[in-house]
XYZ file of C-alpha atoms in Angstrom:
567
model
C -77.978 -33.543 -32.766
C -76.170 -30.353 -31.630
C -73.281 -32.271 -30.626
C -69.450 -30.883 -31.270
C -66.652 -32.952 -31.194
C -63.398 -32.920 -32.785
C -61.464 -35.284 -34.809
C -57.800 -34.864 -34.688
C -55.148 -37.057 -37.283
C -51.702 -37.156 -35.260
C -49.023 -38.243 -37.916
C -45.330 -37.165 -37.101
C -46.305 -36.274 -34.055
C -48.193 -33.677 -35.463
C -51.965 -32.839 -34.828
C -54.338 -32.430 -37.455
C -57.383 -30.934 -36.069
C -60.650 -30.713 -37.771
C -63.879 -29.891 -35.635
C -67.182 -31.398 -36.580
C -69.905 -29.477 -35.336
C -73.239 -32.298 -35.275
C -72.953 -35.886 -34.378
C -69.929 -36.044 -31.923
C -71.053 -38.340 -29.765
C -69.769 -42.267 -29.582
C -72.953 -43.647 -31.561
C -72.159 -40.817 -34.384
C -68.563 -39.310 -34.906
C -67.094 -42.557 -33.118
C -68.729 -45.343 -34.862
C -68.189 -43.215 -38.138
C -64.347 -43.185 -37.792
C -64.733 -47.045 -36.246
C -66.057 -47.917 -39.200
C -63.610 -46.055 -41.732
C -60.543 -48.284 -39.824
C -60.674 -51.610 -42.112
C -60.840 -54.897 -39.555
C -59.053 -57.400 -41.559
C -55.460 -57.650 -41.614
C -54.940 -56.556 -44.899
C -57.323 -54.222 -45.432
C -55.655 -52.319 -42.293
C -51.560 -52.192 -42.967
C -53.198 -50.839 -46.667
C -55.585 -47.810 -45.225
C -52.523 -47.444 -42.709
C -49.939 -47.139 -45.372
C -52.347 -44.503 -47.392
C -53.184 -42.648 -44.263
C -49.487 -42.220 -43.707
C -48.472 -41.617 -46.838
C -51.726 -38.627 -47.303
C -50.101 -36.935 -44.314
C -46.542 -37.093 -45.443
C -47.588 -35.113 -48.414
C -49.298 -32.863 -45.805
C -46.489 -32.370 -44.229
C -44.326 -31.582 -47.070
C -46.776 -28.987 -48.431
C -47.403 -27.290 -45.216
C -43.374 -27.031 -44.945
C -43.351 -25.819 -47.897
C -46.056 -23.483 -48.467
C -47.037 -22.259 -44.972
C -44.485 -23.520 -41.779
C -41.387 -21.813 -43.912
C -41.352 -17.588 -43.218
C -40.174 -16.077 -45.944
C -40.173 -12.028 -46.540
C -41.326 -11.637 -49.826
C -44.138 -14.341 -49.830
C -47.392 -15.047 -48.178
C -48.410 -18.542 -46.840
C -50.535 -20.413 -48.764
C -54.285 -20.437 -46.326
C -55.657 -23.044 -49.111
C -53.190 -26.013 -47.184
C -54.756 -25.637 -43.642
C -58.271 -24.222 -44.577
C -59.904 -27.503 -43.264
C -58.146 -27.808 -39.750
C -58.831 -25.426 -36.813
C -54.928 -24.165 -36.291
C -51.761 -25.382 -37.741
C -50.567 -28.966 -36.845
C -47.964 -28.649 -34.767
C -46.387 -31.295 -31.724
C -48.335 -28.909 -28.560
C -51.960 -29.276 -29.897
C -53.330 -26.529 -27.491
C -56.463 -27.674 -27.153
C -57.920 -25.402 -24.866
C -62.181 -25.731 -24.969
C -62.939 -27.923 -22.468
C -66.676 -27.285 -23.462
C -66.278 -30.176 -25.992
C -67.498 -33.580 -24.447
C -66.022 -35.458 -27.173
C -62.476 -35.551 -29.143
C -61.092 -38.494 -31.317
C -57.384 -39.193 -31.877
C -56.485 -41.329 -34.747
C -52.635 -41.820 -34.059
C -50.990 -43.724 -37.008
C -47.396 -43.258 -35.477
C -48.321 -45.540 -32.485
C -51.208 -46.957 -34.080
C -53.929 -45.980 -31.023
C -57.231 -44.576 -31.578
C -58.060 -42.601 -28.860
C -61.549 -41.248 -27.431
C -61.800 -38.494 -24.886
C -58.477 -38.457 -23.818
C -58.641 -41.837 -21.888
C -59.929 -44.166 -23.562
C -56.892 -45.758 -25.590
C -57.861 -48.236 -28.240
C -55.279 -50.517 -30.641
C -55.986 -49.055 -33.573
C -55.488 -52.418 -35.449
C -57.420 -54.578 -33.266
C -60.511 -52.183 -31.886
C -63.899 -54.695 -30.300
C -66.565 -54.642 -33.327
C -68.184 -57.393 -32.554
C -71.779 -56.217 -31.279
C -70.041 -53.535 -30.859
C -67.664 -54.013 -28.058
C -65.985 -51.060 -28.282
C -68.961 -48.531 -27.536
C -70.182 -50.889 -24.691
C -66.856 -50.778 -22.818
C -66.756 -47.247 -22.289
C -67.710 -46.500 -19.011
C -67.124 -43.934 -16.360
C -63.850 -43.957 -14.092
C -63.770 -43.162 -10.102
C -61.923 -39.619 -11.814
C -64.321 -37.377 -12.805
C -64.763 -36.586 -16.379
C -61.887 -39.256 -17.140
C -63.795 -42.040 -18.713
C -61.901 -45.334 -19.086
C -63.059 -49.051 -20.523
C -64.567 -51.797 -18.459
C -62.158 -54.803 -17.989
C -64.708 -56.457 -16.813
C -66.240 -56.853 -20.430
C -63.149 -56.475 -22.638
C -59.674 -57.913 -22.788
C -56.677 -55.805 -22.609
C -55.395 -56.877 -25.792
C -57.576 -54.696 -27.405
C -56.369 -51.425 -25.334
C -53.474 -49.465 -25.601
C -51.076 -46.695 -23.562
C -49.497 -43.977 -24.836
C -47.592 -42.813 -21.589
C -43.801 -43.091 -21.513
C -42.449 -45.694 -18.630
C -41.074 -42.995 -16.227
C -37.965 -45.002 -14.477
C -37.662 -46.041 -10.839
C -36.643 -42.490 -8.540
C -32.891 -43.245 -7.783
C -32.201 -41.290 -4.889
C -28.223 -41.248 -5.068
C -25.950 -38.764 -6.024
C -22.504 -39.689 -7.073
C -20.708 -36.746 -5.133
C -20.640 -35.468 -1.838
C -23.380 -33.624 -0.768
C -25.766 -31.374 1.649
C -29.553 -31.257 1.436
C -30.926 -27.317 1.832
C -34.153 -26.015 1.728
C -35.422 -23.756 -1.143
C -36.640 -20.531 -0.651
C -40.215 -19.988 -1.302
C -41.147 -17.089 0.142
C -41.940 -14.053 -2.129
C -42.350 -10.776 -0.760
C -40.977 -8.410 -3.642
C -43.765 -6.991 -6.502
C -41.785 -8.193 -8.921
C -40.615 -11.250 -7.648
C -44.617 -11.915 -6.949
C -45.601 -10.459 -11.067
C -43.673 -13.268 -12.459
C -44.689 -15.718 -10.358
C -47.908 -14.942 -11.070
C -47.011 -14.862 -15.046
C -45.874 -18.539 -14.524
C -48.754 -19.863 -13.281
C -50.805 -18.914 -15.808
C -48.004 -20.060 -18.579
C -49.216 -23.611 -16.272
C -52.844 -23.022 -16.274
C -52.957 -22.348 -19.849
C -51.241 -25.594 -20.718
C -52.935 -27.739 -17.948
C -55.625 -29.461 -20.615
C -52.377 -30.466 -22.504
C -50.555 -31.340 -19.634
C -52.798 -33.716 -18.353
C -53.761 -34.815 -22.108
C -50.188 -35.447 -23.651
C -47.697 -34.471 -20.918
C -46.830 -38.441 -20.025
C -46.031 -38.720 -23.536
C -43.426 -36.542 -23.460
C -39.741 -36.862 -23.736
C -37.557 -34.181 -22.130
C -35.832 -34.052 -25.767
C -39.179 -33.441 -27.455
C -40.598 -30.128 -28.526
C -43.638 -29.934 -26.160
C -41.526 -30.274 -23.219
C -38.553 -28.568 -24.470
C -40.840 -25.082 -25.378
C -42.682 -25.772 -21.771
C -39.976 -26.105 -19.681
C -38.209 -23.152 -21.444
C -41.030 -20.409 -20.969
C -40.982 -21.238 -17.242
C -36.970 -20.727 -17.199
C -37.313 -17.638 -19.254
C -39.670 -15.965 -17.461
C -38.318 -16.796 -13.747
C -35.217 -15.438 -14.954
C -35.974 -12.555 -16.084
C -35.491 -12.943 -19.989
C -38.653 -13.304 -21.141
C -39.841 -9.648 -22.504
C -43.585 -8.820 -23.027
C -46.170 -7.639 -25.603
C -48.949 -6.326 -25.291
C -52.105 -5.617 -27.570
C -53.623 -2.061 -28.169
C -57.028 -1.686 -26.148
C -60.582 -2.485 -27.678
C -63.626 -3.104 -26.355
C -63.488 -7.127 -27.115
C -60.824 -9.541 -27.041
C -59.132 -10.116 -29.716
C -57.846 -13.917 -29.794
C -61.884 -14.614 -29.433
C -64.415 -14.441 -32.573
C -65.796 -11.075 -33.381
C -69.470 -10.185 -32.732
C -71.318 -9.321 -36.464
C -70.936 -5.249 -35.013
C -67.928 -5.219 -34.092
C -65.758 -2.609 -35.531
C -62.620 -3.581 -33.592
C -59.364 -5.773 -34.884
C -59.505 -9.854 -34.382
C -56.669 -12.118 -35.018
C -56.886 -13.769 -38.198
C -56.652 -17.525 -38.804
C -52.766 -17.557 -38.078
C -49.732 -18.857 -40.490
C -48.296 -19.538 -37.059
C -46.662 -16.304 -36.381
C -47.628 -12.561 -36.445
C -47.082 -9.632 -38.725
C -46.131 -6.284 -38.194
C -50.276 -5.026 -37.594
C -49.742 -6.707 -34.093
C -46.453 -7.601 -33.462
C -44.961 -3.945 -35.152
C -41.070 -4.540 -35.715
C -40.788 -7.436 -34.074
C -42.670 -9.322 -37.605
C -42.441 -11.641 -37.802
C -42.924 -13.056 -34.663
C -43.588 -16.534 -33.982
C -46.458 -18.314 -31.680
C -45.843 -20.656 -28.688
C -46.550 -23.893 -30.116
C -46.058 -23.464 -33.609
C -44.046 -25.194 -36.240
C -43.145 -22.208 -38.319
C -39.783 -21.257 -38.712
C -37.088 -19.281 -40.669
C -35.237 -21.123 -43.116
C -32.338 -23.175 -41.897
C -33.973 -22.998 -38.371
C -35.554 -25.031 -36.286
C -39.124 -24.351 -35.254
C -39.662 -23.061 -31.423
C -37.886 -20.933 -29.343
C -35.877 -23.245 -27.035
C -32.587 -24.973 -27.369
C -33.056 -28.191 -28.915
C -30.380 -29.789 -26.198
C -32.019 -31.248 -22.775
C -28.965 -29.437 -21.176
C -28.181 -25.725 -21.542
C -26.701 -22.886 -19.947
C -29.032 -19.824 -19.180
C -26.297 -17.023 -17.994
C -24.641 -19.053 -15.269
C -27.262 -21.427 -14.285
C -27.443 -24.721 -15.887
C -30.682 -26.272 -16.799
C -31.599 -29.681 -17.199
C -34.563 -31.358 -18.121
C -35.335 -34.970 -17.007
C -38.676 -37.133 -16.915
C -37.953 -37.579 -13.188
C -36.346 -35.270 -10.439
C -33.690 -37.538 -8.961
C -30.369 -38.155 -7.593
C -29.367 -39.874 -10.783
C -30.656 -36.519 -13.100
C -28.829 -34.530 -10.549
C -25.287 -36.563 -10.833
C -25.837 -36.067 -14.969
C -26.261 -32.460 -14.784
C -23.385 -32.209 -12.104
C -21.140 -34.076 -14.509
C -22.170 -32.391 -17.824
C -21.382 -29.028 -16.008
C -17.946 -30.139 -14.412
C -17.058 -31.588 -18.302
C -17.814 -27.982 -19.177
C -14.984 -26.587 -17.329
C -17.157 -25.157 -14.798
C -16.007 -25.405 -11.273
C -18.887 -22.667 -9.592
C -21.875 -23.367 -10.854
C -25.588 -23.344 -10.235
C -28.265 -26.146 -11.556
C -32.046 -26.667 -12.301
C -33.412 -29.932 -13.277
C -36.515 -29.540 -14.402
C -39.478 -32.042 -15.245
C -42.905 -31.232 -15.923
C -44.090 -31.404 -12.515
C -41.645 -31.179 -10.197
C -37.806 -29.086 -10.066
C -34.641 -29.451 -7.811
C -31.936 -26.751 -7.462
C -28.213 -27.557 -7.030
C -24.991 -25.383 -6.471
C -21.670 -26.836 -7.212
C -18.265 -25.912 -5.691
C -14.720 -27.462 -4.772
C -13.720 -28.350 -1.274
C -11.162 -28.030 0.629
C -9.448 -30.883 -1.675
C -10.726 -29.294 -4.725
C -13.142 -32.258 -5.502
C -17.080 -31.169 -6.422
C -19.155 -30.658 -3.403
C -23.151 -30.131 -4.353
C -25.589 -28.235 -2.287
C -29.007 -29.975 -3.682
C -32.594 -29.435 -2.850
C -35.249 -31.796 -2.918
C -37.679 -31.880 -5.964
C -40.405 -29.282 -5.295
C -43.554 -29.257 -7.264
C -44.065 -26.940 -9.798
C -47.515 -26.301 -9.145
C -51.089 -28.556 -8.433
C -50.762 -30.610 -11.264
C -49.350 -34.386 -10.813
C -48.060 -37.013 -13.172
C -50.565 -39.032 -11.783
C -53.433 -36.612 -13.399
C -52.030 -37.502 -17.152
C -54.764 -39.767 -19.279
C -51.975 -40.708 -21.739
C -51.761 -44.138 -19.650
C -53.531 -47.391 -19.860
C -57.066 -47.519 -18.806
C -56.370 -50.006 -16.523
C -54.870 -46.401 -14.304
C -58.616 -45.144 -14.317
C -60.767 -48.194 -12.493
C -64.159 -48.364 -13.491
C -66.769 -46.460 -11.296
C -69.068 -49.116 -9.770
C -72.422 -49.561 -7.583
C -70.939 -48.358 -3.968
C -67.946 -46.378 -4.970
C -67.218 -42.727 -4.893
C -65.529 -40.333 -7.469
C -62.084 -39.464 -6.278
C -61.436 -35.697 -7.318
C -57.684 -35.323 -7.935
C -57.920 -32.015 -6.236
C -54.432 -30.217 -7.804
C -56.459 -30.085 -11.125
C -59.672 -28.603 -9.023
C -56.885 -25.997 -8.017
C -55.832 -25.487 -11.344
C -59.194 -24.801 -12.837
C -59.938 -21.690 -10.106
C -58.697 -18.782 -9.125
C -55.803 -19.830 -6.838
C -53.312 -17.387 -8.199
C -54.999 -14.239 -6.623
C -52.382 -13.670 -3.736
C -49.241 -13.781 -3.106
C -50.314 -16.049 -0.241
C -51.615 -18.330 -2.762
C -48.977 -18.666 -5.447
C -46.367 -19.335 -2.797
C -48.329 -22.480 -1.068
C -50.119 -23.625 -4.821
C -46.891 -23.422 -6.416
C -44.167 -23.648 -4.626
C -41.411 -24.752 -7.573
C -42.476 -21.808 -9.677
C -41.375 -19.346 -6.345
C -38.100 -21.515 -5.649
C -37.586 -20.589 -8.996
C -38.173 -17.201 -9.484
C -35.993 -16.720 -5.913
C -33.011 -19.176 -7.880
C -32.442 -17.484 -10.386
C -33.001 -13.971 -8.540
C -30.000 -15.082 -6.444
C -28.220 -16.144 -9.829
C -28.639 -12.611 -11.366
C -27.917 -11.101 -7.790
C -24.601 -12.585 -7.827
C -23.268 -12.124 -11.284
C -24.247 -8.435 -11.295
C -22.218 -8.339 -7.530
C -18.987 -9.675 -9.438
C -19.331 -6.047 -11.400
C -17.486 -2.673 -10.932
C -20.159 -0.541 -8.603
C -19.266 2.678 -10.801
C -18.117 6.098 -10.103
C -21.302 8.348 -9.906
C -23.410 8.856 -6.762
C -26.381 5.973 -6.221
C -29.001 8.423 -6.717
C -27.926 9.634 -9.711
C -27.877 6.043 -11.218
C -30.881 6.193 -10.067
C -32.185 9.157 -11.853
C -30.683 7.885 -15.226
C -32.849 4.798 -14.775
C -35.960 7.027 -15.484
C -34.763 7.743 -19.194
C -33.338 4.528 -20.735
C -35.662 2.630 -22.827
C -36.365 -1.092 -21.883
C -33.413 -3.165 -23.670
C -31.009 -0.611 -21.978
C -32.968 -0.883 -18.642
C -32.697 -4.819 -18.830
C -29.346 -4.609 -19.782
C -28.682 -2.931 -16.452
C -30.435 -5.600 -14.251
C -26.859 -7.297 -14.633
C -24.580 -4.571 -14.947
C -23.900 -3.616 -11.079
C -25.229 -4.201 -7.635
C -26.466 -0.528 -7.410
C -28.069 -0.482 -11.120
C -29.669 -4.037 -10.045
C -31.517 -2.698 -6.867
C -32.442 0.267 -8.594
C -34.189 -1.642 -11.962
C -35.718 -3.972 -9.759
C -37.267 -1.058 -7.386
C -39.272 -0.391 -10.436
C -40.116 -2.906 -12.369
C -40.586 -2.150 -16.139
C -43.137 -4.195 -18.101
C -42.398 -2.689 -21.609
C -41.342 1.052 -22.970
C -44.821 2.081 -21.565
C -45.264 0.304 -17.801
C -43.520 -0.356 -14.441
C -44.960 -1.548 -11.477
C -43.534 0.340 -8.253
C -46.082 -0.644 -5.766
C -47.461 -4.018 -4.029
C -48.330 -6.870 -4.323
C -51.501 -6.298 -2.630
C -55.427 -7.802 -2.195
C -58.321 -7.058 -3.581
C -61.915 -8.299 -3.822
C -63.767 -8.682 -6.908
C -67.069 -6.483 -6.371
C -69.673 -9.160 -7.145
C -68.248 -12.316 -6.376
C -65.809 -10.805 -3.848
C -62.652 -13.450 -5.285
C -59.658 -12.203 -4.064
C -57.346 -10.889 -6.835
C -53.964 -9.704 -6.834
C -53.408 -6.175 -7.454
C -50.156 -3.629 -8.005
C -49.905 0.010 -8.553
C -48.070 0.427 -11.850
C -46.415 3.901 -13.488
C -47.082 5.216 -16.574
C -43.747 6.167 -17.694
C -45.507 8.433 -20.380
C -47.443 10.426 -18.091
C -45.984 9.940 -14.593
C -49.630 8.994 -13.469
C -49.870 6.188 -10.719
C -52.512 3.420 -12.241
C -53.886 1.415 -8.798
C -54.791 -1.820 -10.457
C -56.309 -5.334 -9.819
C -56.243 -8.675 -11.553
C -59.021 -9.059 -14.156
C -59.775 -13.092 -14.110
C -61.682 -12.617 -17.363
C -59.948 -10.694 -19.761
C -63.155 -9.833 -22.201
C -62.256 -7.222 -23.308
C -58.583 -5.634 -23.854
C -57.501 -3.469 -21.335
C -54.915 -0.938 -21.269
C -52.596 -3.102 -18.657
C -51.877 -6.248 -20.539
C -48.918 -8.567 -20.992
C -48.210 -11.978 -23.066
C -44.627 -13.059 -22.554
C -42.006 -13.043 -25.640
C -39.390 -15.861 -24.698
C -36.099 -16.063 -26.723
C -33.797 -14.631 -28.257
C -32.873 -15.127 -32.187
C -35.592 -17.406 -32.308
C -38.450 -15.260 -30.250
C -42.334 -16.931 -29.414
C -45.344 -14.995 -27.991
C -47.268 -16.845 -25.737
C -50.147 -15.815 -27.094
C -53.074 -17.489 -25.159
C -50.684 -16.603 -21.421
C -52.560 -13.045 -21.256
C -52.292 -11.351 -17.663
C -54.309 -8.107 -17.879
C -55.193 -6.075 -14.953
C -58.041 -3.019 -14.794
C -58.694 0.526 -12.506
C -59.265 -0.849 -9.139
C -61.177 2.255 -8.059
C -62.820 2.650 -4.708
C -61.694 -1.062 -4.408
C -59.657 -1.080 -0.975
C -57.044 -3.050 -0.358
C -57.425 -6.174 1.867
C -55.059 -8.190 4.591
C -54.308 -11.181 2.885
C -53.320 -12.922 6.639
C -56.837 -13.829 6.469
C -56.824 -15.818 3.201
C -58.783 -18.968 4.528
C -57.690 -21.030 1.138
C -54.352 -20.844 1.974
């Protein structure tokens, strides 16, 4: 049967993804790699031993051959041919279409089935076939689990770190305030928007992997420092040429246009120009003597003045460590994040009157919809068996985060509320430090003037440089060398389905023509208005698959979004 499933290898915490396109389901793909597991002792610790000792050699020769960039050399396609993308740590696994998918994970030794369904790999139920009869549906939809009414726990697994006990004090005197949430400001409302669909886009792995997770591991590490990039203001932007398709997607046998070929894990200079090579969210490539990514490999660094920290749980006790790594620092003034997955707090630190740290703190806000209660890396004993008489609970945040509740400002602000306390943090941040410059000598206006022919390192170089120079970058809002946006946010309805969608009036700095334009949800083909974010800085990642691409809004008018009943 027409069935497609995948079967992934994860060695090194690395996934090896092949995709099988017949047979996927349980009584095909699954019994097949069932049956390739050996059930005696033995026979096991042997196949395990070979199995890790085939991907080592993987490893080495993709490191070797493919993951290293050098300048003079191509990669070597023949070592990845038979998997779908590079392995790397963040699988990306992004087609929810597929009903079936099949970890075999010889680091913790756990075979896993659709996400949820966590087996010891060493001890899985043959025995008239145990295994396949356990799987049953949980009250979460789509989140199958395994019956403990018919099998004994010793024969399941979890793969979900223990997240500690919430400890609610702080070890120095403090205030609680309130974060600010609302967004007003087009720009302010842009990268708000950009964040949530850096979320959406990882939601699948998220809710797949995220409980896994360490703060010090590369998944959350890269995650956590798009969404501080981009609220601050670092993160720059690409953008493809425009064609009639889409280029991440497969090409159509008559189309004429560019596609993205199988990657290496980073692009060249036909899409990327001088900024080859340039590496992709997610992947494991790297220069030599670096380390693959874009983020700091510490769980605490500074970003300008602001200090982030990342932490499995948002808590007084993450707060105190952050408050004390900063003070040991020699800072005095200072400004925190701590930062999990789902939720963030914000924290500014001063002296008192008796020159001992005082700490303004927020409470933890959520990032967005998503919960750590939504993750499927747990036992199965966290997803109870649907029986005769019960309902399906919907965990509605992950509803949210599979529509289109990013279409107003409205929206953003009461969906995700920690991505707009963030954007508004750090805007205060940058605020501040470019206050502590010299105002200049020459009239406003004429700053203001000069704005209009820098190109866009200089103009983001002047965010910080002065109060004045601030106001008047952030008036107009470059995007790139090409794009500003100098009007909205505003509303919009979608013609035929009449979604709302959020909508701008951008400049074309080439032209001086004033593009009204509205959110296009679909993105099938490539339009001349879109954006992937570039985070870092030696070590720079597109976010390849985070595509926010608007089109003409035409006759569309603009709407009142006071009305916005989903809000």
């Amino acid at each position: 049967m027409g069935t497609p499933a995948l079967e992934i290898v994860r060695y090194n915490k690395r996934y090896y993804i092949r995709h099988h396109q017949l047979d996927g389901y349980f009584e095909g793909l699954g019994a097949q790699i069932v049956a390739s597991i050996p059930p005696d002792p033995e026979g096991y610790l042997k196949w395990l031993k070979s199995m890790r000792e085939r991907y080592a050699a993987r490893e080495r020769a993709l490191e070797q051959h493919v993951y290293e960039i050098h300048d003079l050399s191509e990669p070597d396609y023949s070592q990845f041919r038979e998997f779908i993308a590079l392995p790397s740590e963040l699988p990306q696994l992004h087609d929810s279409s597929l009903q079936y998918s099949y970890i075999i994970n010889i680091d913790d030794e756990v075979l896993t089935m659709d996400n949820g369904i966590h087996w010891v790999l060493g001890n899985i139920p043959r025995q008239d076939d145990l295994w396949l009869r356990a799987i049953v549906e949980s009250i979460y939809l789509r989140k199958p689990t395994i019956s403990l009414d018919i099998c004994p726990e010793k024969h399941m697994a979890s793969l979900a770190l223990e997240l500690p006990k919430p400890n609610k004090v702080i070890d120095y005197a403090f205030r609680i305030v309130t974060p600010r949430t609302n967004i007003r400001e087009a720009h302010n409302v842009f990268l708000i928007f950009v964040l949530a669909t850096v979320l959406i886009d990882c939601k699948n792995d998220i809710i797949g992997f995220g409980r896994e997770w360490s703060p010090d591991s590369f998944p959350f590490r890269e995650l956590a420092f798009a969404l501080v990039s981009i609220a601050s203001g670092q993160a720059k932007f690409h953008s493809f040429p425009a064609q009639q398709c889409n280029p991440r997607h497969d090409c159509l046998w008559n189309c004429n246009s560019q596609h993205l070929p199988k990657s290496p894990g980073w692009l060249d200079e036909e899409w990327v120009g001088n900024s080859a090579p340039l590496l992709e969210f997610g992947s494991m490539s790297h220069r030599p003597g670096e380390p693959p990514g874009a983020s700091p490999i510490e769980t605490m660094y500074w970003l300008d003045d602001v200090l982030v920290s990342l932490t499995l749980v948002v808590d007084g006790e993450a707060i105190s460590k952050a408050v004390s790594w900063g003070i040991e620092q020699g800072r005095t003034n200072f400004q925190i994040v701590v930062l999990s997955l789902f939720k963030v707090s914000f924290s500014e630190v001063s002296l008192d009157d008796d020159e001992k740290p005082f700490v303004r703190v927020s409470s933890a806000v959520a990032l967005s919809p998503l919960r750590a209660g939504y993750c499927v890396s747990t036992h199965p004993r966290e997803r109870p068996e649907l029986k005769d008489g019960m309902k399906i609970q919907r965990q509605r945040g992950q509803y949210i985060m599979q529509s289109n509740w990013k279409g107003t400002a409205r929206r953003l602000r009461n969906m995700f509320p920690g991505l707009a306390a963030l954007v508004n943090f750090f805007e205060v941040a940058a605020s501040r430090r470019a206050a502590s410059k010299s105002e200049g000598i020459l009239p406003q206006e004429l700053y203001r003037m000069i704005l209009d022919f820098v190109d866009y390192d200089t103009w983001k170089t002047c965010l910080v440089v002065s109060r004045v120079l601030r106001f008047w970058c952030l008036d107009k809002y470059r995007l790139d060398d090409r794009m500003r946006i100098v009007g909205g946010p505003f509303v919009r309805l979608q013609k035929n389905q009449k979604e709302r969608l959020l909508s701008f009036e951008f400049e074309n700095m080439q032209t001086g023509k004033i593009l009204p334009m509205m959110q296009d949800p679909w993105c099938v083909k490539t339009a001349e208005c879109n954006w992937m974010p570039v985070i870092g800085s030696n070590r720079k990642a597109l976010m390849l698959n985070v595509v926010v691409q608007f089109e003409p809004a035409g006759d569309v008018p603009v709407e009142d979004d006071s009305d916005d009943e989903r809000t």
